[in-house]
XYZ file of C-alpha atoms in Angstrom:
314
model
C 43.329 45.566 53.904
C 45.433 44.460 50.917
C 45.112 40.785 51.941
C 41.336 41.211 52.262
C 41.121 42.641 48.736
C 43.166 39.742 47.411
C 40.833 37.239 49.103
C 37.756 39.003 47.670
C 39.340 39.034 44.223
C 40.075 35.312 44.409
C 36.521 34.659 45.563
C 35.120 36.574 42.583
C 37.352 34.633 40.189
C 36.271 31.312 41.771
C 32.589 32.238 41.536
C 33.041 33.215 37.881
C 34.665 29.861 37.096
C 31.856 27.979 38.866
C 29.187 29.915 36.938
C 30.888 29.137 33.605
C 31.214 25.433 34.475
C 27.586 25.246 35.635
C 26.321 26.935 32.458
C 28.380 24.580 30.312
C 26.976 21.566 32.142
C 23.399 22.720 31.558
C 24.173 23.210 27.858
C 25.772 19.757 27.583
C 22.880 18.035 29.374
C 20.433 19.863 27.124
C 22.242 18.724 23.994
C 22.346 15.127 25.211
C 18.615 15.220 25.973
C 17.903 16.669 22.526
C 19.863 13.804 20.943
C 17.946 11.207 22.952
C 14.563 12.786 22.221
C 15.432 13.163 18.552
C 16.536 9.554 18.202
C 20.110 10.436 17.267
C 21.875 7.773 19.327
C 22.451 5.254 16.540
C 18.823 4.868 15.635
C 17.436 6.857 12.750
C 17.045 9.911 10.612
C 14.232 12.263 11.558
C 12.052 13.839 8.900
C 11.923 17.640 9.297
C 8.280 17.833 8.221
C 7.064 15.256 10.752
C 4.015 16.442 12.695
C 3.257 14.273 15.767
C -0.232 15.744 16.073
C -1.458 13.738 13.085
C -0.911 10.426 14.851
C -3.251 8.532 17.169
C -0.835 7.230 19.776
C -0.893 4.307 22.155
C -1.319 5.490 25.719
C 1.383 3.152 27.025
C 5.118 3.674 27.244
C 7.174 1.662 24.770
C 10.834 0.936 24.106
C 10.337 1.581 20.383
C 10.872 5.106 19.091
C 8.118 4.746 16.511
C 5.264 2.354 15.702
C 2.330 1.759 13.393
C -0.561 -0.659 13.800
C -2.999 -1.169 10.951
C -6.058 -3.319 10.408
C -7.113 -5.329 7.362
C -10.742 -4.548 6.514
C -13.135 -5.132 3.627
C -12.302 -1.588 2.510
C -8.556 -2.161 2.608
C -5.753 -1.603 5.091
C -6.426 1.123 7.672
C -3.874 2.619 10.071
C -5.359 2.786 13.572
C -2.446 3.682 15.872
C 0.867 5.279 15.000
C 3.664 7.511 16.150
C 6.456 8.592 13.847
C 5.045 6.592 10.962
C 6.466 8.965 8.345
C 9.895 9.411 9.889
C 12.764 8.070 7.835
C 14.509 5.150 9.529
C 17.018 2.445 8.674
C 14.987 -0.765 8.226
C 17.932 -3.154 8.654
C 16.707 -6.690 7.855
C 13.128 -5.530 7.307
C 14.657 -4.790 3.902
C 14.439 -8.532 3.280
C 10.639 -8.216 3.090
C 11.124 -6.297 -0.147
C 13.756 -8.789 -1.263
C 11.122 -11.486 -0.756
C 8.578 -9.565 -2.834
C 11.003 -9.106 -5.726
C 12.147 -12.735 -5.709
C 8.566 -14.010 -5.717
C 7.952 -11.989 -8.882
C 10.652 -13.929 -10.727
C 10.336 -17.556 -9.558
C 8.441 -20.196 -11.505
C 9.926 -23.315 -9.914
C 10.734 -23.220 -6.195
C 12.581 -26.516 -6.434
C 15.277 -24.952 -8.624
C 18.684 -25.615 -7.034
C 21.138 -22.732 -6.634
C 24.889 -23.052 -6.169
C 26.589 -20.723 -3.727
C 29.495 -18.648 -5.037
C 32.269 -16.859 -3.173
C 30.640 -13.528 -4.057
C 27.442 -14.564 -2.256
C 29.236 -14.770 1.092
C 32.040 -12.228 0.675
C 32.207 -9.703 3.505
C 29.205 -11.025 5.444
C 31.127 -12.372 8.425
C 33.175 -9.176 8.608
C 29.937 -7.167 8.614
C 28.559 -9.331 11.444
C 25.587 -10.223 9.257
C 23.175 -13.018 10.090
C 23.984 -15.974 7.831
C 22.865 -19.519 7.188
C 26.496 -20.555 6.924
C 26.669 -21.428 3.249
C 30.088 -21.980 1.705
C 31.144 -21.601 -1.918
C 29.898 -24.676 -3.795
C 27.048 -25.444 -1.373
C 23.643 -26.023 -2.970
C 20.213 -24.919 -1.794
C 16.784 -24.815 -3.428
C 15.027 -21.504 -3.996
C 12.297 -22.657 -1.600
C 14.758 -23.343 1.214
C 16.655 -20.113 0.500
C 13.420 -18.132 0.858
C 12.837 -19.588 4.324
C 16.488 -18.915 5.124
C 15.998 -15.325 4.005
C 13.025 -14.744 6.277
C 13.346 -16.976 9.350
C 17.011 -16.769 10.415
C 17.349 -13.588 8.291
C 20.289 -15.047 6.382
C 22.209 -12.520 4.314
C 23.870 -15.273 2.279
C 20.392 -16.429 1.210
C 19.522 -12.851 0.249
C 22.603 -12.669 -1.941
C 22.180 -16.030 -3.639
C 18.504 -15.283 -4.385
C 19.241 -11.792 -5.704
C 21.960 -13.185 -8.013
C 19.482 -15.741 -9.384
C 16.903 -13.023 -10.085
C 19.502 -10.874 -11.847
C 20.250 -13.828 -14.116
C 16.640 -14.557 -15.078
C 15.503 -10.920 -15.215
C 18.609 -9.495 -16.870
C 18.494 -6.516 -14.534
C 20.276 -5.264 -11.409
C 18.481 -6.527 -8.304
C 18.653 -3.214 -6.440
C 17.035 -1.485 -9.402
C 14.286 -4.099 -9.294
C 13.839 -3.434 -5.567
C 13.353 0.288 -6.054
C 11.063 -0.258 -9.032
C 8.947 -2.660 -6.952
C 8.838 -0.250 -4.023
C 7.595 2.535 -6.281
C 5.064 0.263 -7.981
C 3.327 -0.687 -4.731
C 3.368 2.838 -3.273
C 6.461 2.888 -1.068
C 7.139 6.466 -2.085
C 9.403 7.502 0.807
C 11.850 4.583 0.582
C 15.132 3.877 -1.163
C 17.159 0.667 -1.143
C 20.786 -0.091 -1.930
C 21.130 -3.794 -1.092
C 18.979 -6.921 -0.594
C 20.282 -7.699 2.910
C 19.535 -4.556 4.907
C 23.150 -4.082 5.935
C 23.621 -0.482 7.004
C 23.833 2.153 4.311
C 22.687 5.754 4.743
C 20.857 5.461 1.413
C 18.992 2.310 2.470
C 16.021 3.829 4.255
C 12.254 3.633 4.592
C 9.328 4.671 6.801
C 6.877 2.655 8.858
C 4.075 3.766 6.528
C 5.957 2.274 3.592
C 6.759 -0.903 5.503
C 3.092 -1.259 6.356
C 2.273 -0.901 2.656
C 4.769 -3.682 1.942
C 3.328 -5.957 4.641
C -0.205 -5.461 3.318
C 1.024 -6.205 -0.209
C 2.849 -9.390 0.788
C -0.153 -10.611 2.736
C -2.074 -10.924 -0.538
C 0.481 -13.478 -1.796
C -0.129 -17.061 -0.653
C 3.544 -18.049 -0.781
C 4.576 -14.934 1.137
C 1.970 -15.660 3.827
C 3.259 -19.226 4.090
C 6.832 -18.042 4.649
C 6.088 -15.063 6.913
C 3.935 -17.132 9.273
C 6.461 -19.971 9.650
C 8.318 -20.004 12.954
C 10.236 -23.255 12.415
C 10.707 -25.506 9.382
C 13.141 -27.996 7.857
C 14.023 -27.729 4.164
C 16.776 -29.466 2.181
C 18.379 -30.639 5.413
C 18.541 -27.091 6.778
C 16.716 -26.247 10.017
C 15.239 -22.761 10.105
C 14.090 -20.964 13.256
C 12.559 -17.471 13.146
C 14.687 -14.845 14.871
C 11.669 -14.044 17.071
C 11.113 -17.732 17.916
C 12.110 -17.508 21.597
C 9.685 -14.620 22.201
C 6.596 -15.945 20.410
C 5.002 -17.460 23.522
C 5.109 -14.008 25.154
C 3.726 -12.151 22.140
C 0.112 -13.135 22.654
C -2.886 -12.262 24.776
C -6.208 -13.953 25.500
C -7.758 -12.498 22.361
C -4.915 -12.123 19.853
C -1.458 -13.419 19.023
C 1.474 -12.813 16.701
C 1.351 -15.384 13.907
C 4.448 -14.299 11.995
C 6.842 -11.501 11.281
C 10.338 -10.261 10.530
C 12.957 -8.708 12.772
C 15.669 -6.269 11.795
C 18.701 -4.995 13.678
C 21.795 -2.932 13.059
C 23.576 -0.681 15.520
C 22.345 2.343 13.606
C 18.695 1.250 13.509
C 18.426 -0.688 16.790
C 15.596 -3.258 16.941
C 12.837 -3.158 14.328
C 9.952 -5.586 14.003
C 7.178 -6.107 11.471
C 4.597 -8.689 12.493
C 1.159 -10.052 11.739
C -1.373 -10.220 14.570
C -4.499 -12.353 14.376
C -7.473 -11.803 16.651
C -9.539 -14.750 17.798
C -12.275 -13.706 15.355
C -9.813 -13.920 12.458
C -9.183 -10.185 12.021
C -5.658 -9.464 10.767
C -3.522 -6.572 11.998
C -0.019 -5.471 11.054
C 2.279 -3.981 13.675
C 5.587 -2.372 12.734
C 7.903 -0.984 15.390
C 11.202 0.804 14.873
C 14.229 1.777 16.923
C 13.485 -0.281 20.032
C 16.153 0.014 22.690
C 16.423 0.494 26.429
C 18.224 3.204 28.351
C 20.249 0.614 30.272
C 21.895 -0.772 27.155
C 21.439 -3.138 24.249
C 18.376 -5.320 24.855
C 17.294 -7.743 22.146
C 13.957 -8.356 23.876
C 12.943 -4.668 23.796
C 10.719 -5.033 20.718
C 9.104 -8.225 22.086
C 8.227 -6.452 25.338
C 6.526 -3.729 23.310
C 4.461 -6.251 21.362
C 3.521 -8.025 24.601
C 2.381 -4.745 26.187
C 0.403 -3.713 23.107
C -1.397 -7.070 22.829
C -2.308 -7.153 26.504
C -3.486 -3.552 26.501
C -5.400 -3.271 23.238
C -6.664 -6.804 22.619
C -8.132 -7.646 26.029
């Protein structure tokens, strides 16, 4: 009888342990799912006041955590589809779109030659930033540096251009960025550098990025640069970071004619592009936080654009 009681006691203890372990597993799985659903795996900040019911969503599954597609009309820019458009996110190199806007405000002669300094390239390789490969003492025209800024997303070009603007404007470039953002209505954004390298205080929203895209589209020089996919300037050969995907980002009735990518580990893959329909109608599409569950996939944003074009423009 004593041995039987001991066996029953051990069984009760074993069952108790199993129940505790099972409950802990459910809790852990739930927390992991909450992190995935909330975009907390190295992707973004989530605005507490965000209400998904205000968005008109695509009815297709995407790799991107958030998106916004707007249309240029005679009455202005109109958002047609979006999800998470007012969430805060880290724009990564989409920041360079604002850098472009600020530089264009302060350039009179695009042929002006700039000389690279050690400060322009310091820390960029260590930060794994995209660069043109300029060395201290190298020269480049403002025109070529602007294409370097936008096509290969070169951080050294961002730095050399921002230093030039500081010289002619007599003001800190980051201050000029935030002043420009406020002036054009990017009211939920804040910037700390011209390159988009990760900083928790360098953030924006898709709504603000759409405002920036619509603003830049009114500038002839900005349109020229944004829509270039390949160009040679000053002996430098520039390819857009999205170059290898452009043939896939089109449908029978519309195609991507230009854009800007952005990536950091914290933001994942972001993309802001211009879509032109066959009838000439212009759309802007901004996607943020594209990734895949099976790991890092640099084509995730391009697959989203392909699916959107072939679903909504056919």
